[in-house]
Structure formats: structure tokens, C-alpha cells
Amino acid sequence: MDYDVPEGVDIRGRYNEEFAGILTKDALEFVAGLQREFRNHIKYAMECRKEAQMRYNNGTLPRFDPATKQVREGDWVCAAVPPAVADRRVEITGPVERKMIINALNSGAKVFMADFEDALSPTWENLMRGQVNLRDAVNGTISFHDKAMNRDYKLNQQTAKLFVRTRGWHLPEAHILIDGEPATGCLLDFGLYFFHNWSMFRETQGEGFGPFFYLPKMEHSRAENMAGIEKGSIRATVLIETLPAVFQMDEILYELRDHSIGLNCGRWDYIFSYVKTFQAHPDRLLPDRVQVGMTQHFMKSYSDLLIRTCHRRGVHAMGGMAAQIPIRDDLKANEAALELVKKDKLREVKAGHDGTWAAHPGLIPAIMEVFNNHMGNEANQIQSINREDAANLTEADLIQVPVGVRTMEGLRLNTRVGIQYLAAWLTGTGSVPLYNLMEDAATAEISRVQNWQWLKYEAELDGDGLSVKVTPCLFGRVVEEEMARIEEEVGKERFEKGMYKDACKIFKSQCLAPKLDDFLTLDAYNHIVIQHPRGSSSSRP
């Protein structure tokens, strides 16, 4: 059997009856309409990004745009926050896997962000099954039977509010061609989810609003026109996860003012973007990634300005990710890790953040207690904390070079985490527990670009008394030694069956590339695309 597709659409992904319920002809018509309307805008935006990067490579620094000064200084506000999502003090994030969705919605968090992006490996199976899972979650019918544990999972009566994060503009969907070109991943994820779920979501979860999204940048007016719903019903929180975007936060909110419910500190991607933006600036080498936290001046400045901007415009200022995983076999280490989480979240809530992210349900009670103790019965801090002191932050504050040292262990950890994450991603897993942290594509990107930066400028590892320079020869030796360590940690059988050698080849190549690739996953994506020509059917699960 083949999918029933409209003119101009070709599906190269495996046929499956469940997937056919998502990839209906009408849904594909809607997605194709989005693609045709916005593809030239997307191509133009991507070219503008390349031109901006060339300017940074030639010595220009990011700055506030004089042409939009009037927007930054204006007294406008965004549309009022919908009552259904006024309280977002703790949000949990995770991939669109069936068991994960149930556990996250039942976790006690205020919001679950179902992730098609950094926490998901975008295989055809993962993406389409994710759409099936979200449809069932919105309908309230989602369930899961864990055969290994002989346990059934279903939704509680009270659940978190559902937000969905689509892929970024840069990621294509090679399994679906529209007019001969790969679909834009972002438009496909948004279009299929919105088409199948907007009506039920507004009735059961949104109190007349929604669906709700976490998005980089997305134009929603056409979707609302199609559905015949009020302008401003669809709302999105924008992740500020690139260095240039921190200079455009007012402008982003202004453009989305009928659709925005805030900004989020996507701090791991933000660190990745700092290296990427300053890839041609040898005077801006980062210390070990574990030292680049929110107490670094450029990170604190970014967070403070985001809070001031959001509250001035009447929307949520969301904090960053707590990536720790409960350490079940070491009570003392677990308590120490939890104390670090609580300290970080206390800093966020006292600074004025209205909510924050957690990667694991086990963190939610402790984080919720921190926010409850500080916020009391108030749903958020939009009106109570204005952070006018942050109005004095300068361009120099936002790009100040982080302080710290570089070590051999930092190089080893980058290499070990990068290879292990990529190996999991190639086999279909995008959210990976490593060394008591939940790693996703953002932390893998930091590992990759930091290695690249240190190699390009032969950075000196000066923090552990070695005082050696990072050269291709040293890096090659580190890769060999870390591969041996990975094999020892995971076991020979798992190592041989996994994609560790393929991941190592890709990761090493990107670290040694003369020119920094934009994204680790763009090259790796070619390794997970499996084309099924029309007529080759299979309905195996």
C-alpha cells in the first residue's frame, strides 16, 4: 500500500497504517501549503544567517540594531498570557516517545515540552510515531504496556499542559518531498500536529487557546486562518539559544506579540552559539564546558536581560535546564547533585524567572519546592519583578569572554560525550543519560565546537599542570584512548553492536574540519535516512 498524497507531494518513508492516519491527504495539503508559502522566506533567512556569520568572521561583533531602536524603547506589550498557562513554574522536557509522554504529563510539572528537536533522533519511525503519540495524548487515550516490567501506563486525571517543540529551520525532512524538495522539518512537525489536534486541544487543555509551542521563529497566522479560530490563539515561547538573538529579544517579541508567551534561556545551545559566532576570534576561546555556567558574566547578563525584556512586555521569562539524573546507587552523590540543582533554581527564581526546566521527573519535587517557597500563590513574577537594573547592560556585557581554565580532562570529556551521544543518535535515541546527566544534541554540539576551536587555535591546556597544546596528533591519541574507555564502560558486545565506530569517524572529522560545520546533526542526518520507493510496502511495527 502507498500513502494517499496530494499533487506535488512524495513520501519516501516506510508505509505504516498508523502513520497513514497522520499522513492523510488533507494534512499533507496543509503542510504543502505551509511549505509553498514560506520556503522562500526560510531560504532567505538562512542566507542572511550565512552573511551575518561572514561579518562575524571578518571581525564584526554582535550588537543591538540601531534601525530597531524604536521597537526596543517603545511601550508596547504582548497579548495577555492565556489563563491555562499562567503558571509554568516547573516544566519537564523530553522526546515524543510514548512512555515518556505519559510519565512527563503525570510528573507533577506544570508543563511538558514534547520535543521533536534536540532530544529526538529524527528517524522516520521516531517522527511519525511521535505524531501518533501526541494525537493520542491530546485525545486523552494514550496508554503503554511495558512488556519487560509487565506494567501498564496511562494518564492521570490531572496532567501537565502540553507544549510541542518542532525542529529548527535548518533541518530538512528527506522522507517527504514537496515539489521535488525535502520538506522543512519545522513546518512538517508543526503542520501535522496542528492539523490533527488544534480543536481537541483548545477544548480539553487550552481553555480556548492553543495549541502551545516552543519554537525558534514561526509564522502562525495562516494556520489560524485555515482553522477559522481567533487571531492570537496559537502561542509560542521562543528559545533564545543563539548569541545574535539576545540582541533582538524585543524585536522577536514585537513580531510575535499576538502569539508570544515568553522567552526561554536555552543555555546549552547558547554556549554552542557563542563558540560558533566567534569561530574566527582566537581571543575568545572557552574554558572547559563544565566551567561555563550561569555565574559567568556573559551568561548572567543574558539571563538578566531576558527577564527584564519579558516582564516589560508582559510575558514569561523561562529559566534553563537542570540536566541532572538521580544517582540511585550513591546517596551522598545524589544529595550533592540535588543541592546544586536547588542552588541553581533558587538563583533563577530570585533573579525573576517565572519557571524553569527539568530533564528528569525525580528533580521536580525539589525544584517545585524552591519556586513555591519564593513565589507563594502567585502564578508568575511578570508583574512583581521588573529588573530595571538590567537596562544598563551593554553589548560588552553580553559577549564578555568567560573565565576559567582548559584541561586535558575537558578535552577527554568533550570527546567521550560527543562520540557516545552521536552513537546513540545514529541508532534512534536523541536523549542520552551519560555520567549522571541527560545529554541531548545541544551538549554534543558544545563538545564538538569546543574541540574544533581548541584544535584550530592550538589552545593550551593549562588547568592541570600539563601546559600542552591541542594539536591533531594529541587529539588523535585522545580519541583512541577515549574509544577504549567507552568500550570498557559499555562492554565489548554492546560496543561492537552499537554505532560507536561510525560516530567516532563523524565526530573526529567534524572536529578536525578546516571550516566549522553549522550543525553536527546535518551531516549525521544522512546516515539515518532510509528511503522506501513508492510501492514497497511494509506495515511491521
GROMACS .gro file of N, CA and C in nm, residues 264-410:
model
  441
  264ASN      N    1   1.277   3.183   2.652
  264ASN     CA    2   1.342   3.082   2.736
  264ASN      C    3   1.493   3.089   2.719
  265CYS      N    4   1.564   3.072   2.830
  265CYS     CA    5   1.711   3.067   2.826
  265CYS      C    6   1.756   2.927   2.783
  266GLY      N    7   1.772   2.907   2.653
  266GLY     CA    8   1.826   2.780   2.603
  266GLY      C    9   1.976   2.781   2.618
  267ARG      N   10   2.022   2.761   2.742
  267ARG     CA   11   2.159   2.798   2.775
  267ARG      C   12   2.264   2.706   2.715
  268TRP      N   13   2.234   2.578   2.692
  268TRP     CA   14   2.336   2.491   2.633
  268TRP      C   15   2.360   2.529   2.487
  269ASP      N   16   2.253   2.546   2.411
  269ASP     CA   17   2.269   2.590   2.273
  269ASP      C   18   2.332   2.730   2.266
  270TYR      N   19   2.306   2.811   2.368
  270TYR     CA   20   2.361   2.947   2.371
  270TYR      C   21   2.513   2.943   2.382
  271ILE      N   22   2.565   2.851   2.464
  271ILE     CA   23   2.710   2.835   2.475
  271ILE      C   24   2.767   2.785   2.343
  272PHE      N   25   2.701   2.689   2.282
  272PHE     CA   26   2.739   2.641   2.149
  272PHE      C   27   2.743   2.757   2.050
  273SER      N   28   2.643   2.843   2.056
  273SER     CA   29   2.636   2.956   1.963
  273SER      C   30   2.747   3.058   1.988
  274TYR      N   31   2.789   3.073   2.113
  274TYR     CA   32   2.898   3.166   2.144
  274TYR      C   33   3.025   3.124   2.068
  275VAL      N   34   3.058   2.996   2.073
  275VAL     CA   35   3.175   2.946   2.002
  275VAL      C   36   3.156   2.960   1.851
  276LYS      N   37   3.037   2.923   1.805
  276LYS     CA   38   3.008   2.928   1.661
  276LYS      C   39   3.016   3.071   1.608
  277THR      N   40   2.959   3.165   1.681
  277THR     CA   41   2.960   3.305   1.638
  277THR      C   42   3.102   3.359   1.633
  278PHE      N   43   3.183   3.323   1.732
  278PHE     CA   44   3.320   3.374   1.741
  278PHE      C   45   3.423   3.273   1.693
  279GLN      N   46   3.385   3.190   1.596
  279GLN     CA   47   3.475   3.085   1.547
  279GLN      C   48   3.603   3.140   1.486
  280ALA      N   49   3.602   3.265   1.440
  280ALA     CA   50   3.722   3.326   1.380
  280ALA      C   51   3.791   3.423   1.475
  281HIS      N   52   3.762   3.413   1.604
  281HIS     CA   53   3.818   3.505   1.704
  281HIS      C   54   3.902   3.425   1.804
  282PRO      N   55   4.033   3.413   1.782
  282PRO     CA   56   4.118   3.334   1.871
  282PRO      C   57   4.129   3.391   2.012
  283ASP      N   58   4.085   3.515   2.031
  283ASP     CA   59   4.089   3.575   2.165
  283ASP      C   60   3.965   3.540   2.248
  284ARG      N   61   3.878   3.453   2.195
  284ARG     CA   62   3.755   3.419   2.266
  284ARG      C   63   3.741   3.267   2.285
  285LEU      N   64   3.851   3.204   2.324
  285LEU     CA   65   3.848   3.060   2.350
  285LEU      C   66   3.780   3.033   2.483
  286LEU      N   67   3.692   2.934   2.484
  286LEU     CA   68   3.621   2.900   2.608
  286LEU      C   69   3.705   2.811   2.698
  287PRO      N   70   3.684   2.820   2.829
  287PRO     CA   71   3.741   2.721   2.920
  287PRO      C   72   3.662   2.590   2.910
  288ASP      N   73   3.697   2.491   2.991
  288ASP     CA   74   3.622   2.364   2.993
  288ASP      C   75   3.473   2.392   3.003
  289ARG      N   76   3.393   2.314   2.934
  289ARG     CA   77   3.249   2.343   2.927
  289ARG      C   78   3.182   2.335   3.064
  290VAL      N   79   3.237   2.253   3.156
  290VAL     CA   80   3.176   2.242   3.288
  290VAL      C   81   3.192   2.372   3.368
  291GLN      N   82   3.282   2.460   3.324
  291GLN     CA   83   3.303   2.587   3.393
  291GLN      C   84   3.217   2.700   3.336
  292VAL      N   85   3.151   2.674   3.225
  292VAL     CA   86   3.072   2.780   3.161
  292VAL      C   87   2.927   2.769   3.210
  293GLY      N   88   2.904   2.819   3.332
  293GLY     CA   89   2.771   2.815   3.391
  293GLY      C   90   2.707   2.952   3.394
  294MET      N   91   2.596   2.961   3.466
  294MET     CA   92   2.519   3.085   3.467
  294MET      C   93   2.582   3.194   3.553
  295THR      N   94   2.688   3.161   3.627
  295THR     CA   95   2.757   3.266   3.703
  295THR      C   96   2.862   3.338   3.618
  296GLN      N   97   2.893   3.285   3.501
  296GLN     CA   98   2.981   3.358   3.409
  296GLN      C   99   2.911   3.488   3.368
  297HIS      N  100   2.988   3.596   3.357
  297HIS     CA  101   2.928   3.728   3.339
  297HIS      C  102   2.840   3.734   3.214
  298PHE      N  103   2.886   3.678   3.102
  298PHE     CA  104   2.805   3.689   2.979
  298PHE      C  105   2.677   3.607   2.990
  299MET      N  106   2.679   3.497   3.066
  299MET     CA  107   2.559   3.416   3.084
  299MET      C  108   2.461   3.483   3.180
  300LYS      N  109   2.512   3.537   3.290
  300LYS     CA  110   2.426   3.608   3.385
  300LYS      C  111   2.362   3.729   3.318
  301SER      N  112   2.439   3.801   3.237
  301SER     CA  113   2.387   3.918   3.168
  301SER      C  114   2.275   3.880   3.072
  302TYR      N  115   2.294   3.771   3.002
  302TYR     CA  116   2.193   3.719   2.909
  302TYR      C  117   2.063   3.686   2.981
  303SER      N  118   2.075   3.617   3.095
  303SER     CA  119   1.958   3.579   3.173
  303SER      C  120   1.886   3.703   3.229
  304ASP      N  121   1.963   3.797   3.285
  304ASP     CA  122   1.903   3.917   3.345
  304ASP      C  123   1.831   4.002   3.240
  305LEU      N  124   1.892   4.017   3.123
  305LEU     CA  125   1.829   4.097   3.019
  305LEU      C  126   1.703   4.029   2.966
  306LEU      N  127   1.705   3.897   2.958
  306LEU     CA  128   1.587   3.824   2.913
  306LEU      C  129   1.471   3.845   3.010
  307ILE      N  130   1.499   3.841   3.141
  307ILE     CA  131   1.393   3.863   3.241
  307ILE      C  132   1.335   4.003   3.227
  308ARG      N  133   1.422   4.102   3.219
  308ARG     CA  134   1.374   4.240   3.207
  308ARG      C  135   1.289   4.258   3.081
  309THR      N  136   1.336   4.203   2.969
  309THR     CA  137   1.266   4.218   2.842
  309THR      C  138   1.128   4.153   2.847
  310CYS      N  139   1.123   4.030   2.896
  310CYS     CA  140   0.995   3.959   2.901
  310CYS      C  141   0.895   4.028   2.992
  311HIS      N  142   0.936   4.065   3.112
  311HIS     CA  143   0.843   4.124   3.208
  311HIS      C  144   0.798   4.262   3.163
  312ARG      N  145   0.884   4.333   3.095
  312ARG     CA  146   0.845   4.464   3.041
  312ARG      C  147   0.737   4.449   2.936
  313ARG      N  148   0.739   4.334   2.866
  313ARG     CA  149   0.642   4.310   2.758
  313ARG      C  150   0.526   4.220   2.803
  314GLY      N  151   0.524   4.181   2.931
  314GLY     CA  152   0.408   4.110   2.986
  314GLY      C  153   0.404   3.961   2.962
  315VAL      N  154   0.521   3.896   2.943
  315VAL     CA  155   0.523   3.752   2.916
  315VAL      C  156   0.624   3.682   3.005
  316HIS      N  157   0.622   3.548   3.002
  316HIS     CA  158   0.707   3.467   3.088
  316HIS      C  159   0.854   3.474   3.048
  317ALA      N  160   0.940   3.475   3.152
  317ALA     CA  161   1.084   3.462   3.133
  317ALA      C  162   1.124   3.326   3.192
  318MET      N  163   1.148   3.229   3.105
  318MET     CA  164   1.173   3.093   3.150
  318MET      C  165   1.322   3.066   3.166
  319GLY      N  166   1.357   2.994   3.273
  319GLY     CA  167   1.495   2.963   3.303
  319GLY      C  168   1.545   2.842   3.226
  320GLY      N  169   1.666   2.797   3.262
  320GLY     CA  170   1.734   2.693   3.185
  320GLY      C  171   1.713   2.553   3.239
  321MET      N  172   1.784   2.461   3.177
  321MET     CA  173   1.766   2.319   3.203
  321MET      C  174   1.846   2.271   3.324
  322ALA      N  175   1.782   2.191   3.408
  322ALA     CA  176   1.853   2.111   3.508
  322ALA      C  177   1.866   1.972   3.449
  323ALA      N  178   1.988   1.936   3.409
  323ALA     CA  179   2.008   1.812   3.333
  323ALA      C  180   2.046   1.693   3.421
  324GLN      N  181   2.052   1.713   3.553
  324GLN     CA  182   2.095   1.605   3.642
  324GLN      C  183   1.995   1.489   3.643
  325ILE      N  184   2.048   1.370   3.661
  325ILE     CA  185   1.968   1.249   3.675
  325ILE      C  186   1.990   1.195   3.816
  326PRO      N  187   1.884   1.152   3.886
  326PRO     CA  188   1.904   1.094   4.020
  326PRO      C  189   2.008   0.981   4.019
  327ILE      N  190   2.100   0.985   4.115
  327ILE     CA  191   2.206   0.884   4.126
  327ILE      C  192   2.161   0.781   4.229
  328ARG      N  193   2.104   0.674   4.183
  328ARG     CA  194   2.035   0.581   4.272
  328ARG      C  195   2.131   0.494   4.354
  329ASP      N  196   2.253   0.474   4.306
  329ASP     CA  197   2.344   0.384   4.377
  329ASP      C  198   2.444   0.459   4.465
  330ASP      N  199   2.426   0.590   4.481
  330ASP     CA  200   2.518   0.668   4.564
  330ASP      C  201   2.440   0.782   4.628
  331LEU      N  202   2.389   0.757   4.748
  331LEU     CA  203   2.302   0.854   4.815
  331LEU      C  204   2.371   0.987   4.839
  332LYS      N  205   2.496   0.982   4.881
  332LYS     CA  206   2.571   1.104   4.910
  332LYS      C  207   2.591   1.188   4.784
  333ALA      N  208   2.629   1.123   4.676
  333ALA     CA  209   2.649   1.194   4.549
  333ALA      C  210   2.517   1.250   4.498
  334ASN      N  211   2.409   1.175   4.520
  334ASN     CA  212   2.278   1.222   4.475
  334ASN      C  213   2.235   1.347   4.553
  335GLU      N  214   2.259   1.347   4.683
  335GLU     CA  215   2.224   1.464   4.765
  335GLU      C  216   2.304   1.586   4.723
  336ALA      N  217   2.432   1.565   4.693
  336ALA     CA  218   2.517   1.676   4.650
  336ALA      C  219   2.468   1.732   4.516
  337ALA      N  220   2.431   1.644   4.424
  337ALA     CA  221   2.381   1.689   4.294
  337ALA      C  222   2.250   1.765   4.309
  338LEU      N  223   2.163   1.715   4.397
  338LEU     CA  224   2.034   1.781   4.419
  338LEU      C  225   2.052   1.920   4.481
  339GLU      N  226   2.152   1.933   4.568
  339GLU     CA  227   2.180   2.063   4.627
  339GLU      C  228   2.224   2.163   4.520
  340LEU      N  229   2.303   2.116   4.424
  340LEU     CA  230   2.345   2.203   4.314
  340LEU      C  231   2.225   2.248   4.231
  341VAL      N  232   2.132   2.155   4.207
  341VAL     CA  233   2.011   2.189   4.132
  341VAL      C  234   1.931   2.294   4.207
  342LYS      N  235   1.910   2.274   4.337
  342LYS     CA  236   1.830   2.368   4.416
  342LYS      C  237   1.896   2.505   4.423
  343LYS      N  238   2.028   2.507   4.433
  343LYS     CA  239   2.101   2.634   4.435
  343LYS      C  240   2.083   2.709   4.304
  344ASP      N  241   2.092   2.636   4.193
  344ASP     CA  242   2.075   2.698   4.061
  344ASP      C  243   1.933   2.751   4.045
  345LYS      N  244   1.833   2.675   4.089
  345LYS     CA  245   1.694   2.716   4.073
  345LYS      C  246   1.659   2.832   4.167
  346LEU      N  247   1.720   2.836   4.285
  346LEU     CA  248   1.700   2.949   4.374
  346LEU      C  249   1.755   3.077   4.311
  347ARG      N  250   1.870   3.064   4.247
  347ARG     CA  251   1.925   3.180   4.174
  347ARG      C  252   1.828   3.227   4.067
  348GLU      N  253   1.768   3.133   3.995
  348GLU     CA  254   1.677   3.169   3.886
  348GLU      C  255   1.552   3.240   3.940
  349VAL      N  256   1.488   3.182   4.039
  349VAL     CA  257   1.363   3.240   4.087
  349VAL      C  258   1.387   3.375   4.154
  350LYS      N  259   1.498   3.390   4.226
  350LYS     CA  260   1.529   3.518   4.289
  350LYS      C  261   1.562   3.624   4.185
  351ALA      N  262   1.621   3.582   4.073
  351ALA     CA  263   1.652   3.676   3.966
  351ALA      C  264   1.525   3.726   3.897
  352GLY      N  265   1.416   3.646   3.903
  352GLY     CA  266   1.291   3.688   3.842
  352GLY      C  267   1.233   3.592   3.741
  353HIS      N  268   1.297   3.477   3.718
  353HIS     CA  269   1.241   3.380   3.624
  353HIS      C  270   1.106   3.330   3.674
  354ASP      N  271   1.016   3.307   3.580
  354ASP     CA  272   0.879   3.263   3.612
  354ASP      C  273   0.866   3.112   3.615
  355GLY      N  274   0.966   3.044   3.566
  355GLY     CA  275   0.965   2.898   3.561
  355GLY      C  276   1.099   2.849   3.512
  356THR      N  277   1.112   2.718   3.510
  356THR     CA  278   1.241   2.659   3.474
  356THR      C  279   1.220   2.521   3.416
  357TRP      N  280   1.327   2.461   3.366
  357TRP     CA  281   1.321   2.330   3.301
  357TRP      C  282   1.387   2.222   3.387
  358ALA      N  283   1.333   2.101   3.379
  358ALA     CA  284   1.394   1.982   3.438
  358ALA      C  285   1.395   1.870   3.335
  359ALA      N  286   1.502   1.792   3.335
  359ALA     CA  287   1.514   1.683   3.238
  359ALA      C  288   1.462   1.551   3.293
  360HIS      N  289   1.440   1.542   3.426
  360HIS     CA  290   1.401   1.414   3.487
  360HIS      C  291   1.290   1.438   3.591
  361PRO      N  292   1.189   1.350   3.594
  361PRO     CA  293   1.080   1.367   3.692
  361PRO      C  294   1.128   1.369   3.837
  362GLY      N  295   1.240   1.301   3.865
  362GLY     CA  296   1.291   1.296   4.001
  362GLY      C  297   1.336   1.430   4.056
  363LEU      N  298   1.358   1.528   3.969
  363LEU     CA  299   1.400   1.661   4.012
  363LEU      C  300   1.283   1.753   4.044
  364ILE      N  301   1.165   1.717   3.997
  364ILE     CA  302   1.052   1.810   4.002
  364ILE      C  303   1.011   1.850   4.145
  365PRO      N  304   0.998   1.756   4.241
  365PRO     CA  305   0.957   1.799   4.376
  365PRO      C  306   1.052   1.902   4.437
  366ALA      N  307   1.182   1.881   4.424
  366ALA     CA  308   1.279   1.974   4.483
  366ALA      C  309   1.273   2.111   4.416
  367ILE      N  310   1.262   2.112   4.283
  367ILE     CA  311   1.256   2.238   4.210
  367ILE      C  312   1.125   2.311   4.240
  368MET      N  313   1.016   2.235   4.244
  368MET     CA  314   0.886   2.295   4.274
  368MET      C  315   0.887   2.359   4.412
  369GLU      N  316   0.951   2.295   4.508
  369GLU     CA  317   0.959   2.349   4.643
  369GLU      C  318   1.033   2.483   4.643
  370VAL      N  319   1.142   2.492   4.567
  370VAL     CA  320   1.218   2.618   4.559
  370VAL      C  321   1.131   2.730   4.504
  371PHE      N  322   1.060   2.703   4.395
  371PHE     CA  323   0.977   2.807   4.334
  371PHE      C  324   0.856   2.840   4.421
  372ASN      N  325   0.796   2.738   4.483
  372ASN     CA  326   0.681   2.764   4.571
  372ASN      C  327   0.720   2.849   4.691
  373ASN      N  328   0.834   2.820   4.750
  373ASN     CA  329   0.879   2.896   4.867
  373ASN      C  330   0.901   3.043   4.834
  374HIS      N  331   0.944   3.069   4.713
  374HIS     CA  332   0.976   3.207   4.676
  374HIS      C  333   0.856   3.280   4.616
  375MET      N  334   0.773   3.210   4.538
  375MET     CA  335   0.663   3.274   4.465
  375MET      C  336   0.530   3.265   4.538
  376GLY      N  337   0.518   3.171   4.633
  376GLY     CA  338   0.392   3.156   4.704
  376GLY      C  339   0.279   3.117   4.610
  377ASN      N  340   0.167   3.187   4.622
  377ASN     CA  341   0.049   3.155   4.541
  377ASN      C  342   0.045   3.231   4.408
  378GLU      N  343   0.144   3.316   4.385
  378GLU     CA  344   0.147   3.390   4.258
  378GLU      C  345   0.179   3.296   4.143
  379ALA      N  346   0.106   3.308   4.033
  379ALA     CA  347   0.127   3.220   3.919
  379ALA      C  348   0.261   3.246   3.851
  380ASN      N  349   0.308   3.369   3.856
  380ASN     CA  350   0.434   3.406   3.792
  380ASN      C  351   0.484   3.536   3.855
  381GLN      N  352   0.595   3.587   3.805
  381GLN     CA  353   0.655   3.708   3.859
  381GLN      C  354   0.658   3.822   3.757
  382ILE      N  355   0.572   3.811   3.657
  382ILE     CA  356   0.573   3.908   3.547
  382ILE      C  357   0.550   4.050   3.598
  383GLN      N  358   0.456   4.065   3.691
  383GLN     CA  359   0.425   4.199   3.742
  383GLN      C  360   0.509   4.238   3.862
  384SER      N  361   0.563   4.141   3.935
  384SER     CA  362   0.629   4.172   4.062
  384SER      C  363   0.778   4.200   4.051
  385ILE      N  364   0.844   4.151   3.948
  385ILE     CA  365   0.988   4.175   3.932
  385ILE      C  366   1.012   4.232   3.794
  386ASN      N  367   1.064   4.356   3.789
  386ASN     CA  368   1.083   4.419   3.658
  386ASN      C  369   1.228   4.422   3.611
  387ARG      N  370   1.323   4.404   3.702
  387ARG     CA  371   1.466   4.401   3.670
  387ARG      C  372   1.512   4.521   3.587
  388GLU      N  373   1.469   4.638   3.626
  388GLU     CA  374   1.510   4.759   3.555
  388GLU      C  375   1.661   4.781   3.563
  389ASP      N  376   1.726   4.719   3.663
  389ASP     CA  377   1.872   4.729   3.671
  389ASP      C  378   1.940   4.672   3.548
  390ALA      N  379   1.874   4.576   3.481
  390ALA     CA  380   1.932   4.514   3.363
  390ALA      C  381   1.928   4.605   3.240
  391ALA      N  382   1.858   4.719   3.253
  391ALA     CA  383   1.855   4.814   3.141
  391ALA      C  384   1.994   4.872   3.114
  392ASN      N  385   2.082   4.864   3.212
  392ASN     CA  386   2.217   4.919   3.198
  392ASN      C  387   2.315   4.821   3.135
  393LEU      N  388   2.272   4.699   3.106
  393LEU     CA  389   2.362   4.603   3.045
  393LEU      C  390   2.403   4.648   2.905
  394THR      N  391   2.529   4.631   2.873
  394THR     CA  392   2.583   4.678   2.746
  394THR      C  393   2.613   4.560   2.653
  395GLU      N  394   2.645   4.592   2.530
  395GLU     CA  395   2.686   4.489   2.435
  395GLU      C  396   2.808   4.415   2.486
  396ALA      N  397   2.900   4.488   2.550
  396ALA     CA  398   3.022   4.425   2.603
  396ALA      C  399   2.988   4.324   2.713
  397ASP      N  400   2.886   4.353   2.795
  397ASP     CA  401   2.845   4.258   2.899
  397ASP      C  402   2.798   4.126   2.839
  398LEU      N  403   2.728   4.135   2.728
  398LEU     CA  404   2.666   4.017   2.668
  398LEU      C  405   2.764   3.929   2.592
  399ILE      N  406   2.882   3.980   2.563
  399ILE     CA  407   2.981   3.898   2.489
  399ILE      C  408   3.112   3.883   2.565
  400GLN      N  409   3.112   3.920   2.694
  400GLN     CA  410   3.236   3.910   2.770
  400GLN      C  411   3.291   3.767   2.767
  401VAL      N  412   3.422   3.755   2.749
  401VAL     CA  413   3.485   3.622   2.740
  401VAL      C  414   3.475   3.552   2.875
  402PRO      N  415   3.427   3.428   2.880
  402PRO     CA  416   3.418   3.357   3.008
  402PRO      C  417   3.556   3.324   3.064
  403VAL      N  418   3.565   3.325   3.195
  403VAL     CA  419   3.692   3.298   3.261
  403VAL      C  420   3.699   3.152   3.303
  404GLY      N  421   3.822   3.100   3.316
  404GLY     CA  422   3.840   2.962   3.357
  404GLY      C  423   3.961   2.903   3.288
  405VAL      N  424   3.980   2.774   3.309
  405VAL     CA  425   4.096   2.706   3.253
  405VAL      C  426   4.053   2.594   3.159
  406ARG      N  427   4.148   2.554   3.076
  406ARG     CA  428   4.126   2.442   2.985
  406ARG      C  429   4.214   2.326   3.031
  407THR      N  430   4.155   2.207   3.030
  407THR     CA  431   4.228   2.091   3.082
  407THR      C  432   4.219   1.973   2.987
  408MET      N  433   4.312   1.877   3.009
  408MET     CA  434   4.307   1.753   2.931
  408MET      C  435   4.177   1.678   2.959
  409GLU      N  436   4.132   1.682   3.084
  409GLU     CA  437   4.006   1.615   3.117
  409GLU      C  438   3.889   1.679   3.043
  410GLY      N  439   3.894   1.812   3.023
  410GLY     CA  440   3.790   1.879   2.945
  410GLY      C  441   3.788   1.830   2.802
   0.00000   0.00000   0.00000
